[in-house]
mmCIF file of C-alpha atoms in Angstrom:
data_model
loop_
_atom_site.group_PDB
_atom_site.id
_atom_site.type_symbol
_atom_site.label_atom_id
_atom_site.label_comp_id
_atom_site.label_asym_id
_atom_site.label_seq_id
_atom_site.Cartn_x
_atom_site.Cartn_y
_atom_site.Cartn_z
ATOM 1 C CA UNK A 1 -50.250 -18.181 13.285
ATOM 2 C CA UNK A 2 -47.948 -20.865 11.479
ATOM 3 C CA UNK A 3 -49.714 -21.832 8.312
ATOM 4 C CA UNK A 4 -51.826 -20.094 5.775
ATOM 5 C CA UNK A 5 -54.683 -22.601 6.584
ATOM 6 C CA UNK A 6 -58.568 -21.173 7.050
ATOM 7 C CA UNK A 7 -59.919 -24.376 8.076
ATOM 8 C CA UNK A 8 -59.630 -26.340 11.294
ATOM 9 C CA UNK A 9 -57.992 -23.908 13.253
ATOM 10 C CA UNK A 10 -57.045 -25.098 16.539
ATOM 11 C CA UNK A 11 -56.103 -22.108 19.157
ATOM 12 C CA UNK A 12 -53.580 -23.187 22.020
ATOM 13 C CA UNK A 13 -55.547 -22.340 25.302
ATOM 14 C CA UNK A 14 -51.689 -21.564 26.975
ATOM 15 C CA UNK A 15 -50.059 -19.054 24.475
ATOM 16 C CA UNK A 16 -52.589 -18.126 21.757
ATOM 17 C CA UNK A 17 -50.446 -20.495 18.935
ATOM 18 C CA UNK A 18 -52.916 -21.183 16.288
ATOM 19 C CA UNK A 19 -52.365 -23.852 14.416
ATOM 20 C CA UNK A 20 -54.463 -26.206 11.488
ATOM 21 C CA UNK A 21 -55.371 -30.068 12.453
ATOM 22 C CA UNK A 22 -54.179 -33.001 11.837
ATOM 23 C CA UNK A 23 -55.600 -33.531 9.043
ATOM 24 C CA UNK A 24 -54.513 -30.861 7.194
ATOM 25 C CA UNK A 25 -50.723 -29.347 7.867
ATOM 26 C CA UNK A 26 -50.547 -30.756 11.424
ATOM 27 C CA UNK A 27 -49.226 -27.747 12.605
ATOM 28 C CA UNK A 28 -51.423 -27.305 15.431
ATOM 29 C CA UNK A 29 -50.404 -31.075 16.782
ATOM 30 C CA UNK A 30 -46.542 -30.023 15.887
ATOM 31 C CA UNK A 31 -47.084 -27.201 18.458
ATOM 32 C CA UNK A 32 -48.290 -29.742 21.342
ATOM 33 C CA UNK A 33 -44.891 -31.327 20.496
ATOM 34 C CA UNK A 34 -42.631 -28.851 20.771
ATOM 35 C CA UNK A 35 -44.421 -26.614 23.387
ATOM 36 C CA UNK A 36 -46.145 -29.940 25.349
ATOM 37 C CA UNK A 37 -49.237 -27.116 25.812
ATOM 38 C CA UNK A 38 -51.686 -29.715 26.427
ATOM 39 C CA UNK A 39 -55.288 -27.917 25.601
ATOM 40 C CA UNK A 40 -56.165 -26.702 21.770
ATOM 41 C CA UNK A 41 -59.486 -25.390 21.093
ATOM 42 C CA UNK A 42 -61.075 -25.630 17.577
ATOM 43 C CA UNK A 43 -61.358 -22.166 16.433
ATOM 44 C CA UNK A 44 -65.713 -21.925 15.417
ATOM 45 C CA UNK A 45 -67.285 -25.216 17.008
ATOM 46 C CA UNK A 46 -65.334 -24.321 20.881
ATOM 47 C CA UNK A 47 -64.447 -27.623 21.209
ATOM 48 C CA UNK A 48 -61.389 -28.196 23.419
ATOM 49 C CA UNK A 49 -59.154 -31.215 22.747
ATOM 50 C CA UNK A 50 -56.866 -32.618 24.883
ATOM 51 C CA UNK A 51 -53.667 -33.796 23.764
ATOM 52 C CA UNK A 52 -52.089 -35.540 26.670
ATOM 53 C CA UNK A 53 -55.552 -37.899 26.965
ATOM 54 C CA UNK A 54 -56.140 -37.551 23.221
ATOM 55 C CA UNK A 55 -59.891 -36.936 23.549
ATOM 56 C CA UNK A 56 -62.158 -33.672 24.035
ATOM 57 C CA UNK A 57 -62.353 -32.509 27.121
ATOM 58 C CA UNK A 58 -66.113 -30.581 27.089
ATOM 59 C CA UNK A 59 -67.751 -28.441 24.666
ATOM 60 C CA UNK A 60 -67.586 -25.319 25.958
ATOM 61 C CA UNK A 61 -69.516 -21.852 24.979
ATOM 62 C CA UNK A 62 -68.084 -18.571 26.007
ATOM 63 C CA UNK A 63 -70.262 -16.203 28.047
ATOM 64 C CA UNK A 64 -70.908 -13.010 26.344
ATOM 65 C CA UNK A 65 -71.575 -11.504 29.306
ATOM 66 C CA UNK A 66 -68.682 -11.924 31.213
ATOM 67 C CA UNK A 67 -66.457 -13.678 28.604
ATOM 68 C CA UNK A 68 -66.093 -17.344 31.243
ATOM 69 C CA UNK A 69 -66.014 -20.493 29.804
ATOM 70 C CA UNK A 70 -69.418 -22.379 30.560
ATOM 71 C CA UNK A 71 -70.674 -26.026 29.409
ATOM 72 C CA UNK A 72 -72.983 -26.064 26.481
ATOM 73 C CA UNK A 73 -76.202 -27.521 26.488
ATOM 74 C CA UNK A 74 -79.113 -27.307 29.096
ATOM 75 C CA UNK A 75 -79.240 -31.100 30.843
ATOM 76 C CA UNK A 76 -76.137 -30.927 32.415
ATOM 77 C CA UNK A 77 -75.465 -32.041 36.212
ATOM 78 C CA UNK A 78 -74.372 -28.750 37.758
ATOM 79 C CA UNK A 79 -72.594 -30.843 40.751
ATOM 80 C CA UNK A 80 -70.962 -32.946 37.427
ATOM 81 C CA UNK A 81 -70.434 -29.943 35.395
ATOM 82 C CA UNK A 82 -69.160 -27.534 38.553
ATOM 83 C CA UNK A 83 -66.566 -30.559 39.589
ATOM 84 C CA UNK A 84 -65.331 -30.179 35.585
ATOM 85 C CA UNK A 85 -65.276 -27.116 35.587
ATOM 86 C CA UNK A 86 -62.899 -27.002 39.110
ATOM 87 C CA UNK A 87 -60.753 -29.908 37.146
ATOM 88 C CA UNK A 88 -60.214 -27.997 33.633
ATOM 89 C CA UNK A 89 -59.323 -24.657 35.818
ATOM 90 C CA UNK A 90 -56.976 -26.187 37.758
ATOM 91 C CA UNK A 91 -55.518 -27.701 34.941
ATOM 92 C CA UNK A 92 -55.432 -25.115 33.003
ATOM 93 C CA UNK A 93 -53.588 -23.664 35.383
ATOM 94 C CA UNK A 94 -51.288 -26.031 36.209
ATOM 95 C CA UNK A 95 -50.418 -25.934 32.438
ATOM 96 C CA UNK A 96 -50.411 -21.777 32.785
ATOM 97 C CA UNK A 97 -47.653 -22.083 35.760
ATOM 98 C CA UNK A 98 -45.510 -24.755 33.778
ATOM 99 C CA UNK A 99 -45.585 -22.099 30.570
ATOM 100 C CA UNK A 100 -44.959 -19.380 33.063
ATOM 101 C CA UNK A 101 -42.281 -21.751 34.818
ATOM 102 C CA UNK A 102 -40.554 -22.484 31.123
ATOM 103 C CA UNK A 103 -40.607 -18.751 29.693
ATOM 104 C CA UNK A 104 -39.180 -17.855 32.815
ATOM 105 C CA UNK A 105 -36.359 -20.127 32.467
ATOM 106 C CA UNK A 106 -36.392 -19.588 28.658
ATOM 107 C CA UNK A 107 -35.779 -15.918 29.129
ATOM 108 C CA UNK A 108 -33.316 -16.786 31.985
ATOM 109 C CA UNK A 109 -31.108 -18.863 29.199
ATOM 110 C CA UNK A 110 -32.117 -16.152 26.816
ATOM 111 C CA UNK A 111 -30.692 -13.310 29.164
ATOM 112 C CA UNK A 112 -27.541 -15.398 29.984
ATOM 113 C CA UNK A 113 -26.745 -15.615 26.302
ATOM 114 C CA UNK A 114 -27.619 -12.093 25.606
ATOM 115 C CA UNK A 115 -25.325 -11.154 27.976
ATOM 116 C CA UNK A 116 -22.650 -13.568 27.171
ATOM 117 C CA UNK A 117 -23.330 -12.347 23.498
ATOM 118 C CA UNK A 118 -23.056 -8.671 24.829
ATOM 119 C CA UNK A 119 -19.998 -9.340 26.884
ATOM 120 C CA UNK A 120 -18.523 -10.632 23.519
ATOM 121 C CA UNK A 121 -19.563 -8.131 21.599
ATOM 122 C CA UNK A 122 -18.379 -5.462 24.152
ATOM 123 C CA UNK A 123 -14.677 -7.406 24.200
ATOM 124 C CA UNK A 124 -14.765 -7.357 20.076
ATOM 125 C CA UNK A 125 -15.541 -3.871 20.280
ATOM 126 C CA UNK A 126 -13.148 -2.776 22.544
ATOM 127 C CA UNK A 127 -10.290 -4.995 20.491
ATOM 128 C CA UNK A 128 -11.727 -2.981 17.406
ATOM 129 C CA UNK A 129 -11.457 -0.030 19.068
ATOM 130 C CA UNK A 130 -7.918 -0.817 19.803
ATOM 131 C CA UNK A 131 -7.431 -1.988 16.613
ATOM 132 C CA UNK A 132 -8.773 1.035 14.674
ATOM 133 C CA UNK A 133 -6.334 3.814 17.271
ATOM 134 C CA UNK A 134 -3.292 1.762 16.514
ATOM 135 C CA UNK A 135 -4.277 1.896 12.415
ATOM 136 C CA UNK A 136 -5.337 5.547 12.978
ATOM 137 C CA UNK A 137 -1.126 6.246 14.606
ATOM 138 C CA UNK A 138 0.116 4.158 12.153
ATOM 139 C CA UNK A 139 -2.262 5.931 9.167
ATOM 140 C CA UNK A 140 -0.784 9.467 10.568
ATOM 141 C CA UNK A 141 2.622 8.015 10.911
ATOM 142 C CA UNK A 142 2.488 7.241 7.181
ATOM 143 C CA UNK A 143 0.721 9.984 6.132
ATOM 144 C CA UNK A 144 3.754 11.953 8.013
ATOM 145 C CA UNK A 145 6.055 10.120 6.265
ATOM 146 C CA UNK A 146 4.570 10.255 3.069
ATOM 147 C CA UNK A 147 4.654 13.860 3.389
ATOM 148 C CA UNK A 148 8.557 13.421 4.157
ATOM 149 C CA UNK A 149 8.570 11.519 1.530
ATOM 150 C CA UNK A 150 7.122 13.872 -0.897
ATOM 151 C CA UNK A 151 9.577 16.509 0.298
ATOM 152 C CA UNK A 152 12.765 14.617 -0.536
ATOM 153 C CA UNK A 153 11.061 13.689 -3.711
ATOM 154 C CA UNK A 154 11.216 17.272 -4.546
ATOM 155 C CA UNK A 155 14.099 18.389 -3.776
ATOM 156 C CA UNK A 156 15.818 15.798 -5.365
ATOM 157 C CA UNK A 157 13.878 16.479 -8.615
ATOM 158 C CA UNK A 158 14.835 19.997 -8.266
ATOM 159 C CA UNK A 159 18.648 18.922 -7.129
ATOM 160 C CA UNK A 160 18.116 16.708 -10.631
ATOM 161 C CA UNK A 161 16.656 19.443 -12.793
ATOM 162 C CA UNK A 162 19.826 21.455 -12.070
ATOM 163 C CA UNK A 163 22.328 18.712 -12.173
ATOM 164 C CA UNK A 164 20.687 18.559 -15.682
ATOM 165 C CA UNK A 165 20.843 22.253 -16.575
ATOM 166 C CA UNK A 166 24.581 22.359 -14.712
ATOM 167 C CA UNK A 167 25.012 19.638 -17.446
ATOM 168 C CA UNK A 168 23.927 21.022 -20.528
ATOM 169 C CA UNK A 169 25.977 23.948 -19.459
ATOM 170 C CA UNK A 170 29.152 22.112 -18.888
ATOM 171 C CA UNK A 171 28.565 20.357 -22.184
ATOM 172 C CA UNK A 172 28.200 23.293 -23.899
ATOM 173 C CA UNK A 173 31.012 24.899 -22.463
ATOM 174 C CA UNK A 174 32.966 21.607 -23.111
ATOM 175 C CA UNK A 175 32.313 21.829 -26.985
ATOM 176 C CA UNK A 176 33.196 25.046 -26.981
ATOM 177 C CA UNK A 177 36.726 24.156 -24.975
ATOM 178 C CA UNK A 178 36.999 21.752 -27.818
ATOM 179 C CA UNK A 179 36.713 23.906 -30.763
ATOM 180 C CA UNK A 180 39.445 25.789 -28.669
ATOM 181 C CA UNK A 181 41.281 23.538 -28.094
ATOM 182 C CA UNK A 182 41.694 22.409 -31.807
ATOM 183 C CA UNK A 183 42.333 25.931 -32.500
ATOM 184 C CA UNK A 184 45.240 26.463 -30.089
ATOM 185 C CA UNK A 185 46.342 23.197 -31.318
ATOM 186 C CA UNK A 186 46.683 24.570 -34.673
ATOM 187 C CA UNK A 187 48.184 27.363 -33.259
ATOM 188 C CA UNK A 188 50.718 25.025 -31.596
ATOM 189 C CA UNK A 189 51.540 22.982 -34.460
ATOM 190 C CA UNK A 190 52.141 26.433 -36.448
ATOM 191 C CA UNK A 191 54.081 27.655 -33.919
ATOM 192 C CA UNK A 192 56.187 24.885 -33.417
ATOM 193 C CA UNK A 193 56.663 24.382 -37.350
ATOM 194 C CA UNK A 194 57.902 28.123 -37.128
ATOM 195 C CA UNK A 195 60.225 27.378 -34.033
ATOM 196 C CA UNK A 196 61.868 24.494 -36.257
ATOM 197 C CA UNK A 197 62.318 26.997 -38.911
ATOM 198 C CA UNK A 198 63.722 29.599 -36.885
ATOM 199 C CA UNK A 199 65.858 26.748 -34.872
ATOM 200 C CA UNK A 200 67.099 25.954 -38.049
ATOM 201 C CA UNK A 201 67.968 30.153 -39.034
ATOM 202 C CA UNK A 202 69.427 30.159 -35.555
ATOM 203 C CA UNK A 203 71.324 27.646 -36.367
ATOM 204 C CA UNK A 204 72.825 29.396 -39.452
ATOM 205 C CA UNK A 205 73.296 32.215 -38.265
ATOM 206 C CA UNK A 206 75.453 30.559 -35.802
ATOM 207 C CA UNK A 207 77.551 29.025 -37.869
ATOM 208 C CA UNK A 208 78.460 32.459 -39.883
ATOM 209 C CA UNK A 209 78.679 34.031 -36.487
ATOM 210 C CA UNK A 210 81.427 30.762 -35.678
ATOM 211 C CA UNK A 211 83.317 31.359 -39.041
ATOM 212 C CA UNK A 212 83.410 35.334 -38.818
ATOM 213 C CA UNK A 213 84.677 35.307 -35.715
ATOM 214 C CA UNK A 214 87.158 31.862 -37.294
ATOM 215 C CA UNK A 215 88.387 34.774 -39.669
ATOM 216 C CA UNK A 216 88.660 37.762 -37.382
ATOM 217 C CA UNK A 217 91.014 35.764 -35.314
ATOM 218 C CA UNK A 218 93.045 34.420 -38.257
ATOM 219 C CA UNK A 219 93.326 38.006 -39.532
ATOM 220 C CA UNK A 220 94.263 39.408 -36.180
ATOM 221 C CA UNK A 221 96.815 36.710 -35.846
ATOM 222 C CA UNK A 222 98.700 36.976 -39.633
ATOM 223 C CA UNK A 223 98.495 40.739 -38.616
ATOM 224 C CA UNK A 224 100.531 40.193 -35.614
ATOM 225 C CA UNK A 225 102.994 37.239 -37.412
ATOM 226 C CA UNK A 226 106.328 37.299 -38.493
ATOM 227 C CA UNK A 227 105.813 35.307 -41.184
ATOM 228 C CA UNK A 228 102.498 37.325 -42.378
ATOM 229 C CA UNK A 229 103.204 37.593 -46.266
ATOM 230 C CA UNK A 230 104.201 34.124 -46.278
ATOM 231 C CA UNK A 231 100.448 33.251 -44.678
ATOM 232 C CA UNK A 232 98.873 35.904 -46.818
ATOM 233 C CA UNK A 233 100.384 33.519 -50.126
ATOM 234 C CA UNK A 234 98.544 31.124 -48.371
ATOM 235 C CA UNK A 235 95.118 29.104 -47.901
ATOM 236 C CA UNK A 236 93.303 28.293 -44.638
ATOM 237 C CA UNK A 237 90.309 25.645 -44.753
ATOM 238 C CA UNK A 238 87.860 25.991 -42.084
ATOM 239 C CA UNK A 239 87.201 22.669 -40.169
ATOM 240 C CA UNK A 240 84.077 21.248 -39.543
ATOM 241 C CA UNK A 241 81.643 22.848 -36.764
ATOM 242 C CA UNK A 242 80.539 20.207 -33.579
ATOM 243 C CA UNK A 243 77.256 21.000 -34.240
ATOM 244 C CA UNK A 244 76.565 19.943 -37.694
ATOM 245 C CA UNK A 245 79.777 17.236 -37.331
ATOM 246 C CA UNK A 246 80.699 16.135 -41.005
ATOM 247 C CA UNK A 247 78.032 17.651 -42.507
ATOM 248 C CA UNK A 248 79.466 20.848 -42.016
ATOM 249 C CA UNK A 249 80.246 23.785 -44.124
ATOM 250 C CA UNK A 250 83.967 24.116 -45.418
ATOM 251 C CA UNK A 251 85.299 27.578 -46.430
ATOM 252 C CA UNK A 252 88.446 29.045 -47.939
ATOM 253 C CA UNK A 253 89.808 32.016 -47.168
ATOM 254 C CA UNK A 254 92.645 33.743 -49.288
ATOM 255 C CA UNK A 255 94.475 36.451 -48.065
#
């Protein structure tokens, strides 16, 4: 049923279609159209219109005995009413073979498309089938390498927790190398001071060394000279050492 209509109800003889009249929603008329089913009967009075000659065709009564289609009223021809009868069946079924004719073809087309549809649909399928084992390699491909991944990650947080603790260590060791380092740098600058200072005793020491042995000498020469009492009267000045050059020391010996 097409509309929500409960009056004048027309019933397609061919397919069941029911439909309201023209009058109301038309719908029964817009199936004659569309389906070019020729009979409609008016669902309550029997009345069967045809559309093609746009007029009734009879006023029929169903049987309820046998459920047939029989002419209403009592002072009909039965030659007349036998020979409309013959004409409405064969009609009818004329109309019955064209439906059965279009459906056929109908659900031919239908079939066709189905199966184009289905061949499509199989093609799509078998592409997204495709589609979804290449994503699934390349999903465990990543998922390997993300697991690589994760590894290296790891290790090199590990490798840079200990390049961190290596580091605190080294800096700690490095302050303390510092703080030795100024220490034996003080020791160095004392000890260098006190190398100048003993340089410099060295250095006298030397020089007394130099003139003792000066006077040895002289004394071991008078001793050994002619002319030793004359010497002995005498004075001898010490010259200058090559080390200190004129800044040295002079000293007089009398003998």
């Amino acid at each position: 049923m097409q509309c929500a209509g409960t009056e004048a109800l027309w019933i397609c003889l061919i397919c069941g279609h029911v439909g309201c009249g023209r009058y109301q929603g038309g719908h029964a008329a817009a199936h004659f159209h569309s389906s070019n089913h020729t009979y409609a009967m008016q669902l309550g009075t029997n009345r069967v219109w045809d559309y093609a000659g746009d007029n009734f065709v009879h006023r029929l009564l169903q049987n309820k005995g046998d459920g047939k289609l029989v002419a209403s009223g009592g002072n009909q021809d039965p030659d007349k009413m036998d020979s409309l009868q013959l004409e409405f069946t064969h009609t009818l079924t004329s109309q019955l073979e064209a439906q059965r004719e279009y459906y056929e073809d109908k659900l031919i087309r239908v079939e066709k498309s189905s199966k184009s549809e289905l061949e499509d649909l199989k093609a799509k399928l078998n592409d997204l089938n495709v589609k979804i084992e290449a994503q699934s390699i390349n999903l465990e491909l990543v998922q390997k390498e993300k697991i690589s991944l994760e590894k290296k990650l790891l290790q090199t947080t590990t490798k840079l927790l200990n390049c961190q603790s290596d580091l605190s260590e080294e800096r700690i060791i490095s302050n303390a190398l510092k703080r030795n380092q100024k220490e034996w740098q003080t020791k160095l600058t004392n000890l260098e001071k006190c190398y100048a200072e003993k340089d410099t005793e060295v250095k006298d020491l030397k020089e007394q060394v130099r003139d003792l042995m000066f006077y040895l000498e002289a004394q071991n020469t008078i001793a050994k000279s002619d002319n030793k009492e004359e010497i002995a009267e005498g004075t001898v000045t010490i010259g200058p050492s090559k080390s200190e050059g004129g800044k040295g020391k002079h000293r007089r010996h009398k003998h």
